[in-house]
Amino acid sequence: MGHGGDVIAELTTDHQEVEEFFGKIQALPSGDERRKKYAEQAVIELVRHSVAEEAYLYPAVREFLPDGDAVADKEIEDHAKAERIMKELEGVDADDSRFDRLVDDLMKEIRAHVRDEEGHLFPRLRTAASAEELAKLGDKVRQAKKTAPTRPHPSAPDTPPANKLLAPGAGMVDRLRDALTGRGKD
């Protein structure tokens, strides 16, 4: 969840971790209950990651890139699509016929988003912001992930300041629910 380094290194490592969960899901046969466990772990990481990006990365994108508002708005829209899929996936068991379709949709959405961020957004941000600014953003993102929700909340605000105010409370409730149900544990 917290890897160290600047914001780009932090978020890129998150991307790699989620891709590992996707690989584990794809390696198992359809209907295998372990696919649901891996999907839940991927969702936990994706939600934390998204909340941190919306709280700190996208405001920085708005500040540092000349077309930052349009870029950040597109990224937030991508998050909203993925979050709707994750919310629907939350109530579906691995042996449900909808599970494979939803997981495939989620993987397609996330992989496209990652390609866009790593191929376009991150290089532009690295050029526009100083190493010190990127390091500070990395620290803020790591802190945000510690208190972020672990479940999708599609109707929650996704821009500051409301998202920064509400996310820790939702995160606390989500982590309590996860502890009580064992969600996200091996």
PDB file of N, CA, C and O in Angstrom, residues 10-45:
ATOM      1  N   GLU A  10       5.266   5.707  -6.750  1.00  0.00           N
ATOM      2  CA  GLU A  10       4.246   5.136  -5.857  1.00  0.00           C
ATOM      3  C   GLU A  10       3.066   4.590  -6.649  1.00  0.00           C
ATOM      4  O   GLU A  10       2.644   3.450  -6.454  1.00  0.00           O
ATOM      5  N   LEU A  11       2.546   5.397  -7.538  1.00  0.00           N
ATOM      6  CA  LEU A  11       1.355   4.994  -8.287  1.00  0.00           C
ATOM      7  C   LEU A  11       1.666   3.910  -9.323  1.00  0.00           C
ATOM      8  O   LEU A  11       0.841   3.016  -9.557  1.00  0.00           O
ATOM      9  N   THR A  12       2.850   3.946  -9.899  1.00  0.00           N
ATOM     10  CA  THR A  12       3.245   2.911 -10.846  1.00  0.00           C
ATOM     11  C   THR A  12       3.367   1.560 -10.135  1.00  0.00           C
ATOM     12  O   THR A  12       2.948   0.527 -10.676  1.00  0.00           O
ATOM     13  N   THR A  13       3.897   1.552  -8.936  1.00  0.00           N
ATOM     14  CA  THR A  13       3.977   0.309  -8.157  1.00  0.00           C
ATOM     15  C   THR A  13       2.580  -0.201  -7.824  1.00  0.00           C
ATOM     16  O   THR A  13       2.323  -1.406  -7.885  1.00  0.00           O
ATOM     17  N   ASP A  14       1.660   0.705  -7.500  1.00  0.00           N
ATOM     18  CA  ASP A  14       0.264   0.298  -7.286  1.00  0.00           C
ATOM     19  C   ASP A  14      -0.281  -0.393  -8.531  1.00  0.00           C
ATOM     20  O   ASP A  14      -0.944  -1.432  -8.437  1.00  0.00           O
ATOM     21  N   HIS A  15      -0.023   0.187  -9.687  1.00  0.00           N
ATOM     22  CA  HIS A  15      -0.497  -0.390 -10.944  1.00  0.00           C
ATOM     23  C   HIS A  15       0.024  -1.816 -11.107  1.00  0.00           C
ATOM     24  O   HIS A  15      -0.719  -2.722 -11.509  1.00  0.00           O
ATOM     25  N   GLN A  16       1.298  -2.015 -10.790  1.00  0.00           N
ATOM     26  CA  GLN A  16       1.903  -3.342 -10.922  1.00  0.00           C
ATOM     27  C   GLN A  16       1.249  -4.337  -9.960  1.00  0.00           C
ATOM     28  O   GLN A  16       1.014  -5.495 -10.333  1.00  0.00           O
ATOM     29  N   GLU A  17       0.952  -3.900  -8.742  1.00  0.00           N
ATOM     30  CA  GLU A  17       0.316  -4.790  -7.773  1.00  0.00           C
ATOM     31  C   GLU A  17      -1.073  -5.217  -8.237  1.00  0.00           C
ATOM     32  O   GLU A  17      -1.442  -6.390  -8.122  1.00  0.00           O
ATOM     33  N   VAL A  18      -1.834  -4.287  -8.762  1.00  0.00           N
ATOM     34  CA  VAL A  18      -3.173  -4.611  -9.259  1.00  0.00           C
ATOM     35  C   VAL A  18      -3.070  -5.561 -10.446  1.00  0.00           C
ATOM     36  O   VAL A  18      -3.836  -6.526 -10.547  1.00  0.00           O
ATOM     37  N   GLU A  19      -2.108  -5.336 -11.316  1.00  0.00           N
ATOM     38  CA  GLU A  19      -1.920  -6.230 -12.458  1.00  0.00           C
ATOM     39  C   GLU A  19      -1.577  -7.648 -11.992  1.00  0.00           C
ATOM     40  O   GLU A  19      -2.001  -8.627 -12.610  1.00  0.00           O
ATOM     41  N   GLU A  20      -0.836  -7.770 -10.893  1.00  0.00           N
ATOM     42  CA  GLU A  20      -0.537  -9.099 -10.338  1.00  0.00           C
ATOM     43  C   GLU A  20      -1.829  -9.798  -9.902  1.00  0.00           C
ATOM     44  O   GLU A  20      -1.996 -11.002 -10.139  1.00  0.00           O
ATOM     45  N   PHE A  21      -2.735  -9.060  -9.262  1.00  0.00           N
ATOM     46  CA  PHE A  21      -4.032  -9.652  -8.886  1.00  0.00           C
ATOM     47  C   PHE A  21      -4.810 -10.074 -10.135  1.00  0.00           C
ATOM     48  O   PHE A  21      -5.404 -11.150 -10.160  1.00  0.00           O
ATOM     49  N   PHE A  22      -4.790  -9.237 -11.162  1.00  0.00           N
ATOM     50  CA  PHE A  22      -5.472  -9.590 -12.404  1.00  0.00           C
ATOM     51  C   PHE A  22      -4.888 -10.876 -12.992  1.00  0.00           C
ATOM     52  O   PHE A  22      -5.620 -11.743 -13.472  1.00  0.00           O
ATOM     53  N   GLY A  23      -3.570 -10.999 -12.967  1.00  0.00           N
ATOM     54  CA  GLY A  23      -2.926 -12.211 -13.472  1.00  0.00           C
ATOM     55  C   GLY A  23      -3.348 -13.449 -12.692  1.00  0.00           C
ATOM     56  O   GLY A  23      -3.570 -14.520 -13.281  1.00  0.00           O
ATOM     57  N   LYS A  24      -3.468 -13.315 -11.383  1.00  0.00           N
ATOM     58  CA  LYS A  24      -3.901 -14.444 -10.545  1.00  0.00           C
ATOM     59  C   LYS A  24      -5.343 -14.832 -10.876  1.00  0.00           C
ATOM     60  O   LYS A  24      -5.673 -16.022 -10.922  1.00  0.00           O
ATOM     61  N   ILE A  25      -6.181 -13.839 -11.110  1.00  0.00           N
ATOM     62  CA  ILE A  25      -7.572 -14.118 -11.478  1.00  0.00           C
ATOM     63  C   ILE A  25      -7.611 -14.870 -12.805  1.00  0.00           C
ATOM     64  O   ILE A  25      -8.297 -15.883 -12.948  1.00  0.00           O
ATOM     65  N   GLN A  26      -6.859 -14.385 -13.777  1.00  0.00           N
ATOM     66  CA  GLN A  26      -6.870 -14.981 -15.107  1.00  0.00           C
ATOM     67  C   GLN A  26      -6.278 -16.389 -15.125  1.00  0.00           C
ATOM     68  O   GLN A  26      -6.621 -17.192 -15.994  1.00  0.00           O
ATOM     69  N   ALA A  27      -5.405 -16.691 -14.174  1.00  0.00           N
ATOM     70  CA  ALA A  27      -4.768 -18.010 -14.131  1.00  0.00           C
ATOM     71  C   ALA A  27      -5.694 -19.091 -13.576  1.00  0.00           C
ATOM     72  O   ALA A  27      -5.402 -20.274 -13.730  1.00  0.00           O
ATOM     73  N   LEU A  28      -6.794 -18.686 -12.960  1.00  0.00           N
ATOM     74  CA  LEU A  28      -7.723 -19.646 -12.351  1.00  0.00           C
ATOM     75  C   LEU A  28      -8.911 -19.905 -13.264  1.00  0.00           C
ATOM     76  O   LEU A  28      -9.315 -19.022 -14.025  1.00  0.00           O
ATOM     77  N   PRO A  29      -9.486 -21.091 -13.159  1.00  0.00           N
ATOM     78  CA  PRO A  29     -10.647 -21.399 -14.002  1.00  0.00           C
ATOM     79  C   PRO A  29     -11.888 -20.615 -13.573  1.00  0.00           C
ATOM     80  O   PRO A  29     -12.036 -20.246 -12.401  1.00  0.00           O
ATOM     81  N   SER A  30     -12.747 -20.364 -14.524  1.00  0.00           N
ATOM     82  CA  SER A  30     -14.012 -19.689 -14.265  1.00  0.00           C
ATOM     83  C   SER A  30     -14.756 -20.414 -13.150  1.00  0.00           C
ATOM     84  O   SER A  30     -14.775 -21.642 -13.098  1.00  0.00           O
ATOM     85  N   GLY A  31     -15.338 -19.649 -12.220  1.00  0.00           N
ATOM     86  CA  GLY A  31     -16.110 -20.223 -11.122  1.00  0.00           C
ATOM     87  C   GLY A  31     -15.294 -20.520  -9.878  1.00  0.00           C
ATOM     88  O   GLY A  31     -15.864 -20.758  -8.810  1.00  0.00           O
ATOM     89  N   ASP A  32     -13.965 -20.503  -9.970  1.00  0.00           N
ATOM     90  CA  ASP A  32     -13.112 -20.780  -8.814  1.00  0.00           C
ATOM     91  C   ASP A  32     -13.298 -19.655  -7.789  1.00  0.00           C
ATOM     92  O   ASP A  32     -13.169 -18.479  -8.118  1.00  0.00           O
ATOM     93  N   GLU A  33     -13.597 -20.023  -6.549  1.00  0.00           N
ATOM     94  CA  GLU A  33     -13.877 -19.017  -5.513  1.00  0.00           C
ATOM     95  C   GLU A  33     -12.676 -18.133  -5.205  1.00  0.00           C
ATOM     96  O   GLU A  33     -12.831 -17.012  -4.719  1.00  0.00           O
ATOM     97  N   ARG A  34     -11.455 -18.612  -5.493  1.00  0.00           N
ATOM     98  CA  ARG A  34     -10.269 -17.777  -5.265  1.00  0.00           C
ATOM     99  C   ARG A  34     -10.268 -16.550  -6.184  1.00  0.00           C
ATOM    100  O   ARG A  34      -9.673 -15.526  -5.842  1.00  0.00           O
ATOM    101  N   ARG A  35     -10.943 -16.657  -7.328  1.00  0.00           N
ATOM    102  CA  ARG A  35     -11.052 -15.494  -8.228  1.00  0.00           C
ATOM    103  C   ARG A  35     -11.739 -14.334  -7.518  1.00  0.00           C
ATOM    104  O   ARG A  35     -11.365 -13.184  -7.685  1.00  0.00           O
ATOM    105  N   LYS A  36     -12.752 -14.621  -6.707  1.00  0.00           N
ATOM    106  CA  LYS A  36     -13.458 -13.579  -5.957  1.00  0.00           C
ATOM    107  C   LYS A  36     -12.521 -12.937  -4.933  1.00  0.00           C
ATOM    108  O   LYS A  36     -12.498 -11.719  -4.783  1.00  0.00           O
ATOM    109  N   LYS A  37     -11.733 -13.752  -4.234  1.00  0.00           N
ATOM    110  CA  LYS A  37     -10.780 -13.221  -3.245  1.00  0.00           C
ATOM    111  C   LYS A  37      -9.784 -12.268  -3.907  1.00  0.00           C
ATOM    112  O   LYS A  37      -9.519 -11.187  -3.398  1.00  0.00           O
ATOM    113  N   TYR A  38      -9.235 -12.694  -5.038  1.00  0.00           N
ATOM    114  CA  TYR A  38      -8.274 -11.834  -5.743  1.00  0.00           C
ATOM    115  C   TYR A  38      -8.947 -10.577  -6.276  1.00  0.00           C
ATOM    116  O   TYR A  38      -8.360  -9.496  -6.268  1.00  0.00           O
ATOM    117  N   ALA A  39     -10.172 -10.718  -6.739  1.00  0.00           N
ATOM    118  CA  ALA A  39     -10.914  -9.545  -7.211  1.00  0.00           C
ATOM    119  C   ALA A  39     -11.141  -8.567  -6.058  1.00  0.00           C
ATOM    120  O   ALA A  39     -10.994  -7.354  -6.238  1.00  0.00           O
ATOM    121  N   GLU A  40     -11.498  -9.088  -4.885  1.00  0.00           N
ATOM    122  CA  GLU A  40     -11.688  -8.214  -3.721  1.00  0.00           C
ATOM    123  C   GLU A  40     -10.395  -7.496  -3.358  1.00  0.00           C
ATOM    124  O   GLU A  40     -10.401  -6.303  -3.049  1.00  0.00           O
ATOM    125  N   GLN A  41      -9.266  -8.223  -3.396  1.00  0.00           N
ATOM    126  CA  GLN A  41      -7.986  -7.582  -3.079  1.00  0.00           C
ATOM    127  C   GLN A  41      -7.639  -6.513  -4.116  1.00  0.00           C
ATOM    128  O   GLN A  41      -7.146  -5.437  -3.758  1.00  0.00           O
ATOM    129  N   ALA A  42      -7.922  -6.793  -5.376  1.00  0.00           N
ATOM    130  CA  ALA A  42      -7.676  -5.791  -6.418  1.00  0.00           C
ATOM    131  C   ALA A  42      -8.553  -4.567  -6.191  1.00  0.00           C
ATOM    132  O   ALA A  42      -8.071  -3.427  -6.299  1.00  0.00           O
ATOM    133  N   VAL A  43      -9.818  -4.778  -5.856  1.00  0.00           N
ATOM    134  CA  VAL A  43     -10.734  -3.655  -5.618  1.00  0.00           C
ATOM    135  C   VAL A  43     -10.259  -2.812  -4.440  1.00  0.00           C
ATOM    136  O   VAL A  43     -10.272  -1.578  -4.507  1.00  0.00           O
ATOM    137  N   ILE A  44      -9.833  -3.449  -3.364  1.00  0.00           N
ATOM    138  CA  ILE A  44      -9.324  -2.706  -2.204  1.00  0.00           C
ATOM    139  C   ILE A  44      -8.196  -1.780  -2.638  1.00  0.00           C
ATOM    140  O   ILE A  44      -8.188  -0.586  -2.313  1.00  0.00           O
ATOM    141  N   GLU A  45      -7.234  -2.318  -3.371  1.00  0.00           N
ATOM    142  CA  GLU A  45      -6.095  -1.506  -3.806  1.00  0.00           C
ATOM    143  C   GLU A  45      -6.520  -0.438  -4.811  1.00  0.00           C
ATOM    144  O   GLU A  45      -6.035   0.694  -4.747  1.00  0.00           O
TER     145      GLU A  45
END
